[in-house]
Amino acid sequence: MSRLYVVTGAPGAGKSTLLPHLAAYPFATVDFDELPERDGSLLGIDITSPSADSVWPAYNRLWVRITAMMLRAGADVVVLCPLTPAEWASAAAGVPDPPHVLWARLDCADADRRTRLAARGWNADEIGEALDDAEELRHAVDREFTTTGRSPAETAAALSLWITSERE
């Protein structure tokens, strides 16, 4: 039976950077950031800006449905996203037979997050919100994989070991 692993992380944790390094492992991996266009739009709607928060529950539900479909292929699926377990549960509430989730958190030191987000052009308020999100996730998901002082390849290997150990 295939399993769903959700690896959550606040902005700047390294989710998108990690994605190509997970391709070498025997599970399907997707990132919430893969569906929107470069301008943040999906089907002509900007879904990535804070002003689009009213569509985020529908977007989250779409991902629950996508992962349920992927799991039918029989392979384990890893989803990289910024959701809390409560947000995922809310999205899954309207989906028939939502998959059971095994949770982990991708994280980094707050100083690293500040540096990474500043390099993306984020302002102080946006960075502060990301730091708050990181703190919230630290309380919501115990299993942590840090990207501080670790290469993406090392982080991917650690995640793969966790998934392998959960399978046994």
Coordinates of N, CA and C in Angstrom, one line a residue:
M1 N 0.8 -1.2 0.0 CA 0.0 0.0 0.0 C 0.9 1.2 0.0
S2 N 0.6 2.2 -0.9 CA 1.4 3.4 -1.0 C 1.1 4.3 0.2
R3 N 2.0 5.2 0.5 CA 1.9 6.1 1.6 C 2.1 7.5 1.2
L4 N 1.5 8.4 1.9 CA 1.6 9.9 1.6 C 2.5 10.5 2.8
Y5 N 3.6 11.1 2.3 CA 4.4 11.9 3.2 C 4.3 13.3 2.9
V6 N 3.9 14.1 3.8 CA 3.8 15.6 3.6 C 5.0 16.2 4.4
V7 N 5.8 16.9 3.6 CA 7.0 17.6 4.2 C 6.6 19.1 4.1
T8 N 6.3 19.7 5.3 CA 5.9 21.1 5.3 C 7.1 21.9 5.6
G9 N 6.9 23.2 5.4 CA 8.0 24.1 5.7 C 7.6 25.5 5.4
A10 N 8.0 26.4 6.2 CA 7.7 27.9 6.0 C 8.5 28.4 4.8
P11 N 8.2 29.5 4.2 CA 9.0 30.0 3.1 C 10.5 30.1 3.5
G12 N 11.3 29.8 2.6 CA 12.8 29.8 2.8 C 13.4 28.6 3.4
A13 N 12.6 27.6 3.8 CA 13.1 26.4 4.4 C 13.9 25.6 3.4
G14 N 13.6 25.7 2.1 CA 14.4 24.9 1.1 C 13.6 23.9 0.4
K15 N 12.3 24.0 0.4 CA 11.4 23.0 -0.2 C 11.7 22.9 -1.7
S16 N 11.6 24.0 -2.4 CA 11.8 24.0 -3.9 C 13.2 23.6 -4.3
T17 N 14.2 24.0 -3.5 CA 15.6 23.7 -3.7 C 15.8 22.2 -3.6
L18 N 15.1 21.5 -2.6 CA 15.2 20.1 -2.4 C 14.6 19.3 -3.5
L19 N 13.5 19.8 -4.1 CA 12.7 19.0 -5.1 C 13.6 18.2 -6.1
P20 N 14.5 18.8 -6.8 CA 15.2 18.0 -7.8 C 16.1 17.0 -7.2
H21 N 16.5 17.1 -6.0 CA 17.4 16.2 -5.3 C 16.6 14.9 -4.9
L22 N 15.3 15.0 -4.8 CA 14.5 13.9 -4.4 C 14.2 13.0 -5.6
A23 N 14.4 13.5 -6.8 CA 14.1 12.7 -8.0 C 14.9 11.4 -8.1
A24 N 16.0 11.3 -7.4 CA 16.8 10.0 -7.5 C 16.2 8.9 -6.6
Y25 N 15.2 9.2 -5.9 CA 14.7 8.2 -4.9 C 13.4 7.6 -5.5
P26 N 13.0 6.4 -5.0 CA 11.9 5.6 -5.5 C 10.5 6.0 -5.0
F27 N 10.2 7.3 -5.0 CA 8.9 7.8 -4.7 C 8.6 9.0 -5.5
A28 N 7.4 9.3 -5.7 CA 7.0 10.5 -6.5 C 7.0 11.7 -5.5
T29 N 7.5 12.8 -6.0 CA 7.6 14.0 -5.2 C 7.0 15.2 -6.0
V30 N 6.2 15.9 -5.3 CA 5.6 17.1 -5.9 C 5.7 18.3 -4.9
D31 N 5.6 19.5 -5.4 CA 5.8 20.7 -4.6 C 4.6 21.6 -4.9
F32 N 3.9 22.1 -3.9 CA 2.8 23.0 -4.1 C 3.1 24.2 -5.1
D33 N 4.4 24.6 -5.2 CA 4.8 25.7 -6.0 C 4.9 25.3 -7.5
E34 N 4.6 24.0 -7.8 CA 4.8 23.6 -9.2 C 3.6 23.9 -10.1
L35 N 2.4 24.0 -9.5 CA 1.2 24.3 -10.4 C 1.1 25.7 -10.9
P36 N 1.3 26.7 -10.1 CA 1.1 28.1 -10.5 C 2.2 28.5 -11.6
E37 N 1.8 29.4 -12.5 CA 2.8 29.9 -13.5 C 3.8 30.8 -12.7
R38 N 4.8 31.2 -13.4 CA 5.9 32.1 -12.8 C 5.3 33.3 -12.2
D39 N 4.2 33.8 -12.7 CA 3.6 35.1 -12.2 C 2.7 34.8 -11.0
G40 N 2.6 33.5 -10.6 CA 1.7 33.1 -9.4 C 0.3 32.8 -9.8
S41 N 0.0 32.7 -11.1 CA -1.4 32.5 -11.5 C -1.6 31.0 -11.8
L42 N -2.8 30.6 -11.6 CA -3.3 29.3 -11.9 C -4.7 29.5 -12.5
L43 N -4.8 29.0 -13.8 CA -6.1 29.2 -14.5 C -6.5 30.7 -14.5
G44 N -5.5 31.6 -14.6 CA -5.7 33.0 -14.8 C -6.0 33.7 -13.5
I45 N -5.9 33.0 -12.3 CA -6.1 33.7 -11.0 C -4.8 33.7 -10.3
D46 N -4.4 34.8 -9.8 CA -3.2 34.9 -8.9 C -3.5 34.3 -7.6
I47 N -2.8 33.1 -7.4 CA -3.1 32.4 -6.1 C -2.0 32.5 -5.1
T48 N -0.9 33.2 -5.5 CA 0.2 33.2 -4.5 C 0.4 34.5 -3.7
S49 N -0.4 35.5 -4.0 CA -0.3 36.7 -3.2 C -1.2 36.6 -2.0
P50 N -0.8 37.3 -0.9 CA -1.7 37.3 0.3 C -3.1 37.7 0.0
S51 N -3.3 38.5 -1.0 CA -4.7 39.0 -1.3 C -5.6 37.8 -1.9
A52 N -4.9 36.7 -2.2 CA -5.6 35.6 -2.8 C -6.0 34.5 -1.7
D53 N -5.9 34.9 -0.5 CA -6.1 33.9 0.6 C -7.5 33.3 0.6
S54 N -8.4 33.9 -0.1 CA -9.8 33.3 -0.2 C -9.8 32.1 -1.1
V55 N -8.8 31.9 -2.0 CA -8.8 30.7 -2.9 C -7.9 29.7 -2.4
W56 N -7.1 29.9 -1.3 CA -6.2 28.9 -0.8 C -6.9 27.7 -0.3
P57 N -8.0 27.7 0.4 CA -8.6 26.5 0.8 C -9.0 25.6 -0.5
A58 N -9.4 26.1 -1.5 CA -9.7 25.4 -2.7 C -8.4 24.8 -3.4
Y59 N -7.4 25.6 -3.3 CA -6.1 25.1 -3.9 C -5.6 23.9 -3.0
N60 N -5.7 24.1 -1.7 CA -5.3 23.0 -0.8 C -6.1 21.7 -1.1
R61 N -7.4 21.9 -1.2 CA -8.2 20.7 -1.5 C -7.8 20.1 -2.9
L62 N -7.5 20.9 -3.9 CA -7.0 20.4 -5.1 C -5.8 19.5 -4.9
W63 N -4.9 19.9 -4.1 CA -3.7 19.1 -3.8 C -4.0 17.8 -3.1
V64 N -4.9 17.8 -2.2 CA -5.4 16.6 -1.5 C -5.9 15.6 -2.6
R65 N -6.7 16.1 -3.5 CA -7.3 15.3 -4.5 C -6.2 14.7 -5.5
I66 N -5.2 15.6 -5.8 CA -4.1 15.2 -6.7 C -3.3 14.1 -6.0
T67 N -3.0 14.2 -4.8 CA -2.2 13.2 -4.1 C -2.9 11.9 -4.0
A68 N -4.2 12.0 -3.7 CA -5.0 10.8 -3.7 C -5.0 10.0 -5.0
M69 N -5.1 10.8 -6.1 CA -5.0 10.1 -7.4 C -3.6 9.5 -7.6
M70 N -2.5 10.2 -7.2 CA -1.2 9.7 -7.4 C -0.9 8.5 -6.6
L71 N -1.5 8.4 -5.4 CA -1.3 7.2 -4.6 C -1.9 6.0 -5.2
R72 N -3.0 6.1 -6.1 CA -3.6 5.0 -6.7 C -2.6 4.2 -7.6
A73 N -1.5 4.9 -8.0 CA -0.5 4.3 -8.9 C 0.3 3.3 -8.1
G74 N 0.2 3.3 -6.8 CA 0.9 2.3 -6.0 C 2.3 2.7 -5.5
A75 N 2.7 3.9 -5.8 CA 4.0 4.4 -5.3 C 3.8 5.4 -4.1
D76 N 4.8 5.4 -3.3 CA 4.7 6.4 -2.2 C 4.8 7.8 -2.8
V77 N 4.2 8.8 -2.2 CA 4.2 10.2 -2.7 C 4.7 11.1 -1.6
V78 N 5.6 12.0 -1.9 CA 6.1 13.0 -1.0 C 5.5 14.4 -1.6
V79 N 4.9 15.1 -0.7 CA 4.4 16.4 -1.0 C 5.1 17.5 -0.2
L80 N 5.7 18.5 -0.9 CA 6.4 19.6 -0.3 C 5.4 20.7 -0.3
C81 N 5.1 21.3 0.9 CA 4.1 22.3 1.0 C 4.3 23.2 2.3
P82 N 3.5 24.3 2.4 CA 3.6 25.1 3.6 C 2.5 24.9 4.6
L83 N 1.7 23.9 4.4 CA 0.5 23.7 5.2 C 0.8 23.1 6.6
T84 N 0.0 23.5 7.6 CA 0.0 22.8 8.9 C -0.9 21.6 8.7
P85 N -0.7 20.6 9.7 CA -1.6 19.5 9.7 C -3.1 19.9 9.7
A86 N -3.4 20.9 10.5 CA -4.8 21.3 10.6 C -5.3 21.9 9.2
E87 N -4.5 22.6 8.5 CA -4.9 23.1 7.2 C -5.1 21.9 6.2
W88 N -4.2 20.9 6.3 CA -4.4 19.8 5.4 C -5.6 19.0 5.8
A89 N -5.9 18.8 7.0 CA -7.1 18.1 7.5 C -8.4 18.9 7.0
S90 N -8.3 20.2 7.1 CA -9.5 21.0 6.6 C -9.7 20.8 5.1
A91 N -8.6 20.8 4.4 CA -8.7 20.6 2.9 C -9.2 19.2 2.6
A92 N -8.8 18.2 3.4 CA -9.1 16.8 3.1 C -10.6 16.5 3.6
A93 N -11.2 17.3 4.4 CA -12.5 17.0 4.9 C -13.6 16.8 3.8
G94 N -13.4 17.5 2.7 CA -14.4 17.4 1.6 C -14.0 16.4 0.5
V95 N -12.9 15.7 0.7 CA -12.4 14.7 -0.3 C -12.8 13.3 0.1
P96 N -13.4 12.6 -0.8 CA -13.7 11.2 -0.5 C -12.4 10.4 -0.3
D97 N -12.4 9.6 0.7 CA -11.3 8.7 1.1 C -9.9 9.5 1.0
P98 N -9.8 10.5 1.8 CA -8.5 11.2 1.8 C -7.4 10.3 2.4
P99 N -6.2 10.5 1.8 CA -5.1 9.6 2.3 C -4.6 10.0 3.7
H100 N -4.2 9.0 4.4 CA -3.5 9.2 5.7 C -2.2 9.8 5.4
V101 N -1.7 10.7 6.3 CA -0.5 11.5 6.1 C 0.5 11.2 7.2
L102 N 1.7 11.0 6.8 CA 2.9 11.0 7.7 C 3.6 12.3 7.5
W103 N 3.8 13.0 8.6 CA 4.3 14.4 8.6 C 5.8 14.6 8.9
A104 N 6.4 15.5 8.3 CA 7.8 16.0 8.6 C 7.8 17.4 8.3
R105 N 8.8 18.1 8.9 CA 9.0 19.5 8.7 C 10.4 19.8 8.2
L106 N 10.5 20.6 7.1 CA 11.7 21.1 6.6 C 11.9 22.5 7.3
D107 N 13.1 22.7 7.8 CA 13.3 23.9 8.6 C 14.7 24.4 8.4
C108 N 15.0 25.6 8.8 CA 16.3 26.2 8.8 C 16.4 27.2 10.0
A109 N 17.6 27.6 10.3 CA 17.8 28.6 11.3 C 17.1 29.9 10.8
D110 N 16.6 30.7 11.8 CA 15.9 31.9 11.4 C 16.9 32.9 10.6
A111 N 18.1 32.9 11.0 CA 19.1 33.8 10.3 C 19.2 33.3 8.8
D112 N 19.2 32.0 8.6 CA 19.3 31.5 7.2 C 18.0 31.9 6.4
R113 N 16.9 31.8 7.1 CA 15.6 32.1 6.5 C 15.6 33.6 6.1
R114 N 16.0 34.5 7.0 CA 16.1 35.9 6.7 C 16.9 36.2 5.5
T115 N 18.1 35.5 5.4 CA 19.0 35.7 4.3 C 18.4 35.2 3.0
R116 N 17.8 34.1 3.0 CA 17.3 33.5 1.8 C 16.1 34.3 1.3
L117 N 15.2 34.8 2.2 CA 14.1 35.5 1.7 C 14.5 37.0 1.3
A118 N 15.4 37.5 2.0 CA 15.9 38.9 1.5 C 16.5 38.8 0.1
A119 N 17.2 37.7 -0.2 CA 17.8 37.5 -1.5 C 16.7 37.4 -2.6
R120 N 15.5 37.0 -2.2 CA 14.3 36.9 -3.1 C 13.6 38.3 -3.2
G121 N 14.1 39.2 -2.4 CA 13.5 40.5 -2.5 C 12.3 40.7 -1.5
W122 N 12.2 39.9 -0.5 CA 11.1 40.0 0.4 C 11.4 41.2 1.4
N123 N 10.4 41.9 1.8 CA 10.6 43.0 2.7 C 10.5 42.5 4.1
A124 N 10.8 43.4 5.1 CA 10.9 43.0 6.5 C 9.6 42.4 7.0
D125 N 8.4 43.0 6.6 CA 7.1 42.4 7.1 C 6.9 41.0 6.6
E126 N 7.2 40.8 5.3 CA 7.0 39.5 4.7 C 8.0 38.4 5.4
I127 N 9.2 38.8 5.6 CA 10.1 38.0 6.3 C 9.6 37.7 7.7
G128 N 9.1 38.7 8.4 CA 8.5 38.5 9.8 C 7.4 37.5 9.7
E129 N 6.5 37.5 8.7 CA 5.4 36.6 8.6 C 6.0 35.2 8.4
A130 N 7.0 35.0 7.6 CA 7.6 33.7 7.3 C 8.2 33.2 8.6
L131 N 8.9 34.0 9.4 CA 9.4 33.6 10.7 C 8.3 33.1 11.6
D132 N 7.2 33.8 11.6 CA 6.0 33.4 12.4 C 5.5 32.1 11.9
D133 N 5.4 31.9 10.6 CA 5.0 30.6 10.1 C 5.9 29.5 10.5
A134 N 7.2 29.7 10.4 CA 8.1 28.7 10.8 C 7.9 28.3 12.3
E135 N 7.7 29.3 13.1 CA 7.5 29.0 14.6 C 6.2 28.2 14.8
E136 N 5.2 28.5 14.0 CA 3.9 27.8 14.1 C 4.2 26.3 13.7
L137 N 4.9 26.1 12.6 CA 5.1 24.7 12.2 C 6.0 24.0 13.1
R138 N 6.9 24.6 13.8 CA 7.8 23.9 14.8 C 6.9 23.4 15.9
H139 N 5.8 24.0 16.2 CA 4.9 23.5 17.3 C 3.9 22.4 16.8
A140 N 3.7 22.4 15.5 CA 2.7 21.6 14.9 C 3.3 20.2 14.4
V141 N 4.5 20.2 14.0 CA 5.1 19.0 13.4 C 6.5 18.7 14.1
D142 N 6.6 17.6 14.7 CA 7.8 17.3 15.5 C 9.0 16.9 14.7
R143 N 8.7 16.0 13.7 CA 9.9 15.4 12.9 C 10.5 16.5 12.0
E144 N 11.7 16.8 12.3 CA 12.4 17.9 11.6 C 13.6 17.5 10.7
F145 N 13.7 18.1 9.6 CA 14.8 17.9 8.7 C 15.4 19.3 8.4
T146 N 16.6 19.6 8.9 CA 17.1 21.0 8.8 C 17.9 21.1 7.5
T147 N 17.8 22.3 6.9 CA 18.6 22.6 5.7 C 19.8 23.5 6.1
T148 N 19.9 23.9 7.4 CA 21.0 24.7 7.9 C 22.2 23.8 8.0
G149 N 23.3 24.2 7.3 CA 24.5 23.4 7.4 C 24.5 22.1 6.7
R150 N 23.5 21.9 5.8 CA 23.3 20.6 5.2 C 23.0 20.9 3.7
S151 N 23.6 20.2 2.8 CA 23.4 20.4 1.4 C 22.0 19.8 1.0
P152 N 21.4 20.2 -0.1 CA 20.1 19.6 -0.5 C 20.2 18.1 -0.7
A153 N 21.4 17.6 -1.2 CA 21.5 16.2 -1.4 C 21.5 15.4 -0.1
E154 N 22.2 16.0 0.9 CA 22.2 15.4 2.3 C 20.8 15.4 2.9
T155 N 20.1 16.5 2.7 CA 18.7 16.6 3.2 C 17.8 15.5 2.5
A156 N 18.0 15.4 1.2 CA 17.2 14.4 0.5 C 17.5 13.0 0.9
A157 N 18.8 12.7 1.2 CA 19.1 11.4 1.7 C 18.5 11.1 3.1
A158 N 18.5 12.1 3.9 CA 17.9 12.0 5.2 C 16.4 11.7 5.1
L159 N 15.7 12.5 4.3 CA 14.3 12.2 4.0 C 14.1 10.8 3.5
S160 N 14.9 10.4 2.6 CA 14.7 9.0 2.0 C 14.9 8.0 3.1
L161 N 15.8 8.2 4.0 CA 16.0 7.2 5.1 C 14.8 7.2 6.0
W162 N 14.2 8.3 6.3 CA 13.0 8.4 7.1 C 11.8 7.6 6.4
I163 N 11.7 7.9 5.1 CA 10.6 7.2 4.4 C 10.8 5.7 4.4
T164 N 12.1 5.3 4.1 CA 12.4 3.8 4.1 C 12.1 3.2 5.5
S165 N 12.5 3.9 6.6 CA 12.2 3.4 7.9 C 10.8 3.3 8.2
E166 N 10.0 4.2 7.7 CA 8.5 4.2 7.9 C 7.9 3.0 7.1
R167 N 8.5 2.6 6.0 CA 8.0 1.5 5.2 C 8.2 0.1 5.9
E168 N 9.3 0.1 6.7 CA 9.6 -1.2 7.3 C 8.8 -1.6 8.5

